[in-house]
């Protein structure tokens, strides 16, 4: 497992790091496994403890190892802070950068969905019957060629104008059209920001738990993620500040409205304080806001966007993809004009620009009746959320966090943790939920997509949750 160090082949600590990394990659060291003591490693490698400590500290800073005071060094069993190092073995490189986290569980869900009685509350999308009924226009080829003349570096001009008008009217945004860039969905917008602004190995802070933890795009850009816990008002700023100092955080990425997976809404005070903190350290904020359209309360009573508080230092990411399903991916970035132009150029270089067909279709979304259709969706979601809350009141094991919008509910309990074995058993019994460990934090929590519930399914849901409660009893 360990080989003697050859001092003629470079720095000793580097050779030690390489051996530890190879043993992890080959499966000789498993996630969560404790490494031999510093004294024992020094004896194995025939070097001093100072060199051993340097190698172990380097691996810890890269997120490969973790330290426990008085206990030793362990192989990191989560993805937080993990640094993906390129390898000549292309298969390994691909798996590191693009393979989904905990993909085995999602594959099990996909297989179970083939059963007609399976209750899929794991999905990240609303059912098709709940999506707004949008009529897309038909165009001749000649008309398409004419419309293509309206394409700019920032997107299809009529679409840019529609988005700008919609955000100004509905959310009181105040910005010029040259500050908006159209993208292929919200995730591509985030990928473009990371790829353009950050370097390989740079650190980004996100809320924990967070759906960002599941996205392969962070590994694809070589970005290290650091999870920051939340309290009732949102991301914990005291812990965030320590992480900025310790981990040299280069950007803060937050999901302030109906946070995925917890459904939390960041308070207005916390938004103000977050802006002040990030200004202090000159750290940009990326505000991912894809659920605002689905708020159950009036806009006037909702906190203002973080971008509105500091337009020069906050990038705002929005999207229609949640409302239009997988087929029509539309997103946008709002930020300083100089940066938007640079992002637009980077988008062209990466050939990420959208086709004219998709943008024309998206423009049709903002027709006069869209607000009414969206209001109908909100009302239906609120009714479904009330069904879930009524169920919560009738039982005494699970707790449902307040639901103020969106279509995710965060359910917690006191008792055993939901292990992979219990989650798999629940899937086998016909219940698909999203456990907390999918989002980077092992707490007693699950995410439920309540948009897929109705009166009839609530009966099945209650029965299967009761069975799940039996497995989770302490």
mmCIF file of N, CA, C and O in Angstrom, residues 232-266:
data_model
loop_
_atom_site.group_PDB
_atom_site.id
_atom_site.type_symbol
_atom_site.label_atom_id
_atom_site.label_comp_id
_atom_site.label_asym_id
_atom_site.label_seq_id
_atom_site.Cartn_x
_atom_site.Cartn_y
_atom_site.Cartn_z
ATOM 1 N N UNK A 232 -32.705 30.582 11.224
ATOM 2 C CA UNK A 232 -34.057 30.917 10.779
ATOM 3 C C UNK A 232 -34.094 32.062 9.776
ATOM 4 O O UNK A 232 -35.042 32.184 9.002
ATOM 5 N N UNK A 233 -33.062 32.927 9.775
ATOM 6 C CA UNK A 233 -33.066 34.084 8.881
ATOM 7 C C UNK A 233 -32.306 33.858 7.587
ATOM 8 O O UNK A 233 -32.352 34.678 6.674
ATOM 9 N N UNK A 234 -31.578 32.733 7.510
ATOM 10 C CA UNK A 234 -30.815 32.459 6.297
ATOM 11 C C UNK A 234 -29.386 32.064 6.605
ATOM 12 O O UNK A 234 -29.085 31.570 7.696
ATOM 13 N N UNK A 235 -28.484 32.279 5.660
ATOM 14 C CA UNK A 235 -27.096 31.875 5.802
ATOM 15 C C UNK A 235 -26.461 32.526 7.036
ATOM 16 O O UNK A 235 -26.687 33.705 7.318
ATOM 17 N N UNK A 236 -25.694 31.745 7.802
ATOM 18 C CA UNK A 236 -25.076 32.216 9.044
ATOM 19 C C UNK A 236 -23.861 33.079 8.688
ATOM 20 O O UNK A 236 -22.835 32.578 8.221
ATOM 21 N N UNK A 237 -23.958 34.372 8.947
ATOM 22 C CA UNK A 237 -22.919 35.294 8.503
ATOM 23 C C UNK A 237 -21.641 35.199 9.334
ATOM 24 O O UNK A 237 -20.547 35.455 8.820
ATOM 25 N N UNK A 238 -21.758 34.820 10.597
ATOM 26 C CA UNK A 238 -20.559 34.668 11.427
ATOM 27 C C UNK A 238 -19.698 33.524 10.893
ATOM 28 O O UNK A 238 -18.472 33.636 10.782
ATOM 29 N N UNK A 239 -20.345 32.418 10.548
ATOM 30 C CA UNK A 239 -19.615 31.275 10.004
ATOM 31 C C UNK A 239 -19.117 31.587 8.598
ATOM 32 O O UNK A 239 -18.016 31.188 8.210
ATOM 33 N N UNK A 240 -19.919 32.327 7.831
ATOM 34 C CA UNK A 240 -19.492 32.716 6.484
ATOM 35 C C UNK A 240 -18.228 33.567 6.546
ATOM 36 O O UNK A 240 -17.291 33.353 5.765
ATOM 37 N N UNK A 241 -18.170 34.506 7.471
ATOM 38 C CA UNK A 241 -16.995 35.370 7.570
ATOM 39 C C UNK A 241 -15.740 34.560 7.898
ATOM 40 O O UNK A 241 -14.674 34.784 7.324
ATOM 41 N N UNK A 242 -15.880 33.603 8.810
ATOM 42 C CA UNK A 242 -14.737 32.753 9.147
ATOM 43 C C UNK A 242 -14.285 31.947 7.928
ATOM 44 O O UNK A 242 -13.087 31.764 7.697
ATOM 45 N N UNK A 243 -15.258 31.472 7.138
ATOM 46 C CA UNK A 243 -14.923 30.693 5.945
ATOM 47 C C UNK A 243 -14.247 31.564 4.890
ATOM 48 O O UNK A 243 -13.323 31.120 4.197
ATOM 49 N N UNK A 244 -14.695 32.811 4.756
ATOM 50 C CA UNK A 244 -14.062 33.741 3.816
ATOM 51 C C UNK A 244 -12.588 33.930 4.176
ATOM 52 O O UNK A 244 -11.704 33.920 3.320
ATOM 53 N N UNK A 245 -12.337 34.060 5.474
ATOM 54 C CA UNK A 245 -10.969 34.277 5.940
ATOM 55 C C UNK A 245 -10.120 33.017 5.804
ATOM 56 O O UNK A 245 -8.975 33.069 5.344
ATOM 57 N N UNK A 246 -10.681 31.882 6.192
ATOM 58 C CA UNK A 246 -9.915 30.633 6.233
ATOM 59 C C UNK A 246 -9.727 30.012 4.853
ATOM 60 O O UNK A 246 -8.637 29.547 4.499
ATOM 61 N N UNK A 247 -10.801 29.990 4.058
ATOM 62 C CA UNK A 247 -10.789 29.256 2.793
ATOM 63 C C UNK A 247 -10.612 30.140 1.562
ATOM 64 O O UNK A 247 -10.684 29.641 0.443
ATOM 65 N N UNK A 248 -10.400 31.447 1.794
ATOM 66 C CA UNK A 248 -10.196 32.383 0.690
ATOM 67 C C UNK A 248 -11.339 32.300 -0.320
ATOM 68 O O UNK A 248 -11.139 32.094 -1.518
ATOM 69 N N UNK A 249 -12.545 32.455 0.202
ATOM 70 C CA UNK A 249 -13.755 32.392 -0.629
ATOM 71 C C UNK A 249 -13.718 33.486 -1.688
ATOM 72 O O UNK A 249 -13.468 34.657 -1.385
ATOM 73 N N UNK A 250 -13.970 33.104 -2.933
ATOM 74 C CA UNK A 250 -13.933 34.057 -4.055
ATOM 75 C C UNK A 250 -15.322 34.510 -4.496
ATOM 76 O O UNK A 250 -15.450 35.482 -5.245
ATOM 77 N N UNK A 251 -16.386 33.803 -4.040
ATOM 78 C CA UNK A 251 -17.751 34.199 -4.382
ATOM 79 C C UNK A 251 -18.702 33.528 -3.401
ATOM 80 O O UNK A 251 -18.411 32.456 -2.866
ATOM 81 N N UNK A 252 -19.836 34.166 -3.172
ATOM 82 C CA UNK A 252 -20.886 33.607 -2.319
ATOM 83 C C UNK A 252 -22.119 33.396 -3.185
ATOM 84 O O UNK A 252 -22.599 34.333 -3.836
ATOM 85 N N UNK A 253 -22.612 32.168 -3.210
ATOM 86 C CA UNK A 253 -23.754 31.812 -4.040
ATOM 87 C C UNK A 253 -24.931 31.462 -3.131
ATOM 88 O O UNK A 253 -24.852 30.519 -2.334
ATOM 89 N N UNK A 254 -25.999 32.237 -3.220
ATOM 90 C CA UNK A 254 -27.153 32.022 -2.342
ATOM 91 C C UNK A 254 -28.432 31.851 -3.145
ATOM 92 O O UNK A 254 -28.551 32.321 -4.275
ATOM 93 N N UNK A 255 -29.385 31.196 -2.508
ATOM 94 C CA UNK A 255 -30.694 30.890 -3.079
ATOM 95 C C UNK A 255 -31.719 31.436 -2.070
ATOM 96 O O UNK A 255 -32.295 30.692 -1.281
ATOM 97 N N UNK A 256 -31.916 32.784 -2.032
ATOM 98 C CA UNK A 256 -32.593 33.431 -0.896
ATOM 99 C C UNK A 256 -34.102 33.242 -0.817
ATOM 100 O O UNK A 256 -34.681 33.394 0.264
ATOM 101 N N UNK A 257 -34.742 32.933 -1.932
ATOM 102 C CA UNK A 257 -36.198 32.795 -1.923
ATOM 103 C C UNK A 257 -36.615 31.340 -2.101
ATOM 104 O O UNK A 257 -36.351 30.745 -3.138
ATOM 105 N N UNK A 258 -37.237 30.769 -1.056
ATOM 106 C CA UNK A 258 -37.697 29.377 -1.083
ATOM 107 C C UNK A 258 -36.519 28.463 -1.385
ATOM 108 O O UNK A 258 -36.525 27.698 -2.344
ATOM 109 N N UNK A 259 -35.514 28.597 -0.539
ATOM 110 C CA UNK A 259 -34.229 27.922 -0.718
ATOM 111 C C UNK A 259 -34.426 26.428 -0.938
ATOM 112 O O UNK A 259 -35.261 25.795 -0.304
ATOM 113 N N UNK A 260 -33.673 25.906 -1.859
ATOM 114 C CA UNK A 260 -33.746 24.485 -2.204
ATOM 115 C C UNK A 260 -32.606 23.769 -1.476
ATOM 116 O O UNK A 260 -31.439 24.059 -1.739
ATOM 117 N N UNK A 261 -32.904 22.904 -0.475
ATOM 118 C CA UNK A 261 -34.160 22.166 -0.299
ATOM 119 C C UNK A 261 -35.066 22.637 0.837
ATOM 120 O O UNK A 261 -36.162 22.094 1.015
ATOM 121 N N UNK A 262 -34.656 23.606 1.675
ATOM 122 C CA UNK A 262 -35.374 23.864 2.928
ATOM 123 C C UNK A 262 -36.618 24.734 2.763
ATOM 124 O O UNK A 262 -37.456 24.771 3.659
ATOM 125 N N UNK A 263 -36.718 25.458 1.643
ATOM 126 C CA UNK A 263 -37.863 26.347 1.458
ATOM 127 C C UNK A 263 -37.758 27.649 2.220
ATOM 128 O O UNK A 263 -38.699 28.453 2.218
ATOM 129 N N UNK A 264 -36.624 27.912 2.864
ATOM 130 C CA UNK A 264 -36.469 29.131 3.656
ATOM 131 C C UNK A 264 -36.419 30.376 2.778
ATOM 132 O O UNK A 264 -35.969 30.335 1.637
ATOM 133 N N UNK A 265 -36.877 31.486 3.380
ATOM 134 C CA UNK A 265 -36.757 32.799 2.738
ATOM 135 C C UNK A 265 -35.829 33.639 3.602
ATOM 136 O O UNK A 265 -36.084 33.843 4.792
ATOM 137 N N UNK A 266 -34.739 34.107 3.022
ATOM 138 C CA UNK A 266 -33.786 34.923 3.762
ATOM 139 C C UNK A 266 -34.437 36.234 4.181
ATOM 140 O O UNK A 266 -35.091 36.897 3.370
#
